Each structure stands twice: as structure tokens, then as C-alpha cells.
Amino acid sequence: MKKGFTSHSPSSQHYYIGPREIKLPKFEFEYPHSCYGLVVQSTKNSNKTELITDSSGESLLPPLIYFKIKERKEKKEQQEKCLLVGNSLHQMPKKIIKPKISYQPNIFPLKALKKKIIKYKFNGIYFEDERYSQDLVFQLNYANLRTYYNSINLSNNLYIQPTINSYKAYIGKGNNGQLVQWILKRRWWWSIVDKDKEQVNFLWQQLRNESYIDLIPDSNQEICQQDIYIQEQLNIDNIQYQHLLPQQLNVELQKLIKKVGKNSKIISYDQAKKFSQNLRIFEVNNNTKLHNHIQNNTHLGSKKNLFYNMKKYYEQKGLNVFDFLPQTYHIKNKEDLNNFIQQNPNQSIWIVKPAELSNRGHGIHIFQTINEVQQFLRNIHHHKNGVQKTFIVQKYIENPLLYNQRKFDIRCYILFTSINGQHKGYWYQNGYIRTSSYEFSLINLQNRLIHLTNDAIQKHSEDYGKFEKGNKVSFDEFNNFLPIDFYQTIYKQMKNIALDQFKATYGKLDPKRKENTFELFGIDFMIDDKFKVWLIETNTNPCLECSGPLLSKLIPQLIEDLFKLVLDPLYPPPQFYTSKKFIYDSFENKFELIFDSNILDVPQIFTQNLIDEQ
């Protein structure tokens, strides 16, 4: 007898039904029309059931069994198929049931969830480590990034080998330090701390920190003079950062990129040492330090030192310094004042500035006559630290070129770097015009808003931003305003004067040739109505505030380019294996190398005199 089916034996008065504890789940089940010769038949419109016996003459089927069969047939179309749970299926006949819906969640052993990782041998173009992505675009971009870092370091005779994976920086407050922090935070391998500044790898603040500079070792790397002129000239337009490198290195890189695969990149020490005979392996560790100020930065940043350095440089070249700077006098005492008065008997307009420890328009006065200058300078003036002031007296440019009837000056940037003791000077290709809020006039000399274009002064004017947003004009807008080509005339003059500043102070800036320091300077020029360029002053800690939409784009780009040139090659990111770690898509940079201590065309006698002078 098959278990689970109702049965009736002719020789017994007992009916047998399968055990109730075994409940079959709901599934499609076909009952046979007869069980052991019994046939079930119902009478229409009657609740009675007639059980008809076949020819075997066996007993009738009980009514209870009939009702159960009928009920199941009526609900047949509404029943859902399900998966059998437990061991019940083992009691069924050899019939395979394939349910469509399961109310039991699929449960798999944990071992089944752990996929076996198969490691394939990676045949990369540049990096064969299996951790690197096999994506060819990533491989190429990563190789280009390492080649860029190594190329910048090669220009300083360095090959960087980091021994740590992250670095610490301290960013001082003031002069838009928040922007500097934001740009540095994009570099995921850097962290910013707010204490123990002498323990950090990078210190950025407004003023020079002498104790931090003392922690930076002096370089013992020799400066190897190279030929200025390269005989072999190649097209190097396809090197995106070629203007950051010396010409000889560019020529070698041009030959390199014509090769294929790894041989077209600089991604190892063996490849790098082919470019330099004096290549130094520099291990970057927790004690490696970089400061955003250099020793003796006042040789450019101080108005009196700038005047003396430029005066001596131009005299040694047989030139008159007052063809580049307005007529200038340094008044230290009464004797200097008397000499100034005797040499200038004619009445002129003079501008008087503190000779040291000042910028952004502080302490500047304009006088109509010599007598007014004399009266002002006869009094003794002191700095906040108690030191007696000295003054620079300059002849006021009475015929300035005007922008829509208003006075303006031009702000440019230069960068001095001392990496591995190699001195380099860079010109920033972008700058801006700073305009006055009022029309120019020599009648009212007391109104500083007419004559001084510094942001620190102009922002207090009611008309600030009325004519130009933030009182700023871009180089391209200014070029469209001029009747001449700005880039071919004024721009070239400014760039040449910037180069003269590096040459004039060679040996004075960073005299001990520290391993890792740099300085960003802001240079101010004026133009007269004959389109002649005049150097006004050079400032350390130039203003980095984003006043207006023009500077909101220029200043962040300036800092980003600065970090790409100085910070990133010296402190490169640790090895990474995903494209998400790239922080910039290109190596474009507005800085341009214009001075290199390895390629110096200053005669040796000039250099020696400048170095000996303290």
C-alpha cells in the first residue's frame, strides 16, 4: 500500500488514512479516478454522494474521503506551486516536482560566496606589477605623471625616493590661507596640522620662519655651469611642460619620447641617471622640510635693497638704472636729505615710501614740492618694533598711461626656487591690471584713491568695482584696449626686467643654498604715455585674496601651478593603482623658467662682486 493515500480493504471493516503528521505542501497533484476498484459519483443538486461499486463487489468508499477529493479539485486552479521543504519529498513516488515560486529564501554556505581569485601574470606596457590596473589609459597616464615628476627633479639634479607614504603641512592664517589649505587638501597624501610647525614637511606662512629654515640643511651640491647655446634645435611643442625645463633637458626629452613603450618614459633611476652625471638620490622622510620663504628675501622684497641691487647690476652692465626705475633716493639721515635737496632744485611731485618692512600701500605719501618732502623727512619716524625708519623717495610719474581716464598699475609674479641648492627663477605668464576708482588728476594729491591702486586702499572707495569688477582687468582685455600689441611690447619689457632682478640678486638670495626653499614675489610695474615700462617695487608675501571674478580664477590657478612645480615633484604621491587617485589631468603650467644658476650669462666678475657684498 502506498502511504499518504486513502485505502479500503474488502476484508476489513477499518478504513486506513495516511498519518496526519506528514502534511504534504500544496502542489499539483492528480488523484486517480478509481482506488482499488471504487468509483466516486455525485448526484446533481444533492449533497448526498453515491458510491458505485464495480464488478469486483468491494465495499463502498466513505463519504469523508469524497468531500476531501472534491474540495481539492475545486481549488485546483487557485493553488500556488511551492518548493517542498524538509524531508517530505522523500516519501513521494518517483516524480520530480519543479516549483515556480519559493517562499523559502535561498541560503548558500559561506564558502560558496567566496569567489576564488585567480591571479594572472600582468604584461603591462610600463608597470608589470599585478596591482596596477591593466587599463592601457591608466598605464599611460601614470607613466606620464612619473615622467613629469622625474623631469622636474632632473632639472635640479635629483632623483626622489620617498620612504614614507604621507606628509604633514602647516598653513598659517592670513593672506587667504584657507585657499592654500583647500588646494593642498586635494592632494590626498597630505594632511594639515595646526601645531608643531617645526615638525612638518611643509611650512607655509606670511613671514619667514628663521628657526624652520635653520632646520633645512645647506646643499653641498655643486653648480655645474653649462653652455648657454644649444647647437641642436628640435621641435619640442609636444612636451607640455617644456617651458619649465632647461633647454638641454628638453632636447634630450624630445629624443626620448620618439621611442616606444618604457623606453619613451622616465620611470626608474636607471633611466633618469642617463640624463645627469651628478644625479643625487634624495630620500624623502619625516625630516624632509620645505618652506615658502628663502633666506635674504629682502634683497628683492625691500625697496631700498631692490634699488641698490638693480643700480649696481645696471652700472656693471654700462646701463643707467633710471632707465628702468623712476629716479630714486634712499634717505637714511639728514646728510642724505640735504644731498637730495641740492640735486633737485626744480619743483616736482615726489612719492615717499618706507624703505623697509612695508607693502600694500602702507606708509606712502605724495608731496607737491621739495619743501614738503623736506618737512616730512626731518621728523624722526620709527617702525612698530622701535627701529628708526629710512625712506625711499621716488619721482612721481606725472604722465602715466591711463585706462579710461584712470590710473593703473600691473601686477606680475615671479618665483625663486632653491631645490637641492640649484637656484632657478620663473616668470608667471599671467597677471592683471589694477585700476583706480577715480579719474586721474594732479590737482588733488591727497586723495590716495586717485594715485594708489593697491587693493588695500581701493576697496574702501564707494566706487570700488563700479567700472571693472574688483577694479581688475585681464591682460587680454588690456591688449584689446591698447593701440599696440601688449604682448610684443610691454609684456616683453616686464619679463626682461624680471630676469634682471634674478641676475642682480644672484648670490644674495639664499646665500647658503638651502636644500628646499622657494619664494613667490609680486612685481608692480607702471606704464607711461609713451608705453615705457617702469619697475615700481617687488613684494614678498604678495596678496592672494580673490577680490573679483578675475582673481577668483587667477589666484587658485597660481597656487595650483606653484604646487605642481615645487611641491609635487619633491613630495610625490605614493604608488597608486586606480585612476581615481589622479589629481590633475594635464601638466600645463603658467610658470616659465627664465633664470637657471647652471646656465648663467652674468660675467664671473659680476657674480663674485654680488656674492661678496653683504
PDB file of C-alpha atoms in Angstrom, residues 29 57 444 504 567:
ATOM      1  CA  PHE A  29      -1.498  16.528  -7.534  1.00  0.00           C
ATOM      2  CA  GLY A  57     -18.205  -6.139  -5.473  1.00  0.00           C
ATOM      3  CA  ASN A 444      44.386 116.639  -5.635  1.00  0.00           C
ATOM      4  CA  ALA A 504      71.109  91.308  -9.907  1.00  0.00           C
ATOM      5  CA  LEU A 567      55.700  70.675  -4.054  1.00  0.00           C
TER       6      LEU A 567
END
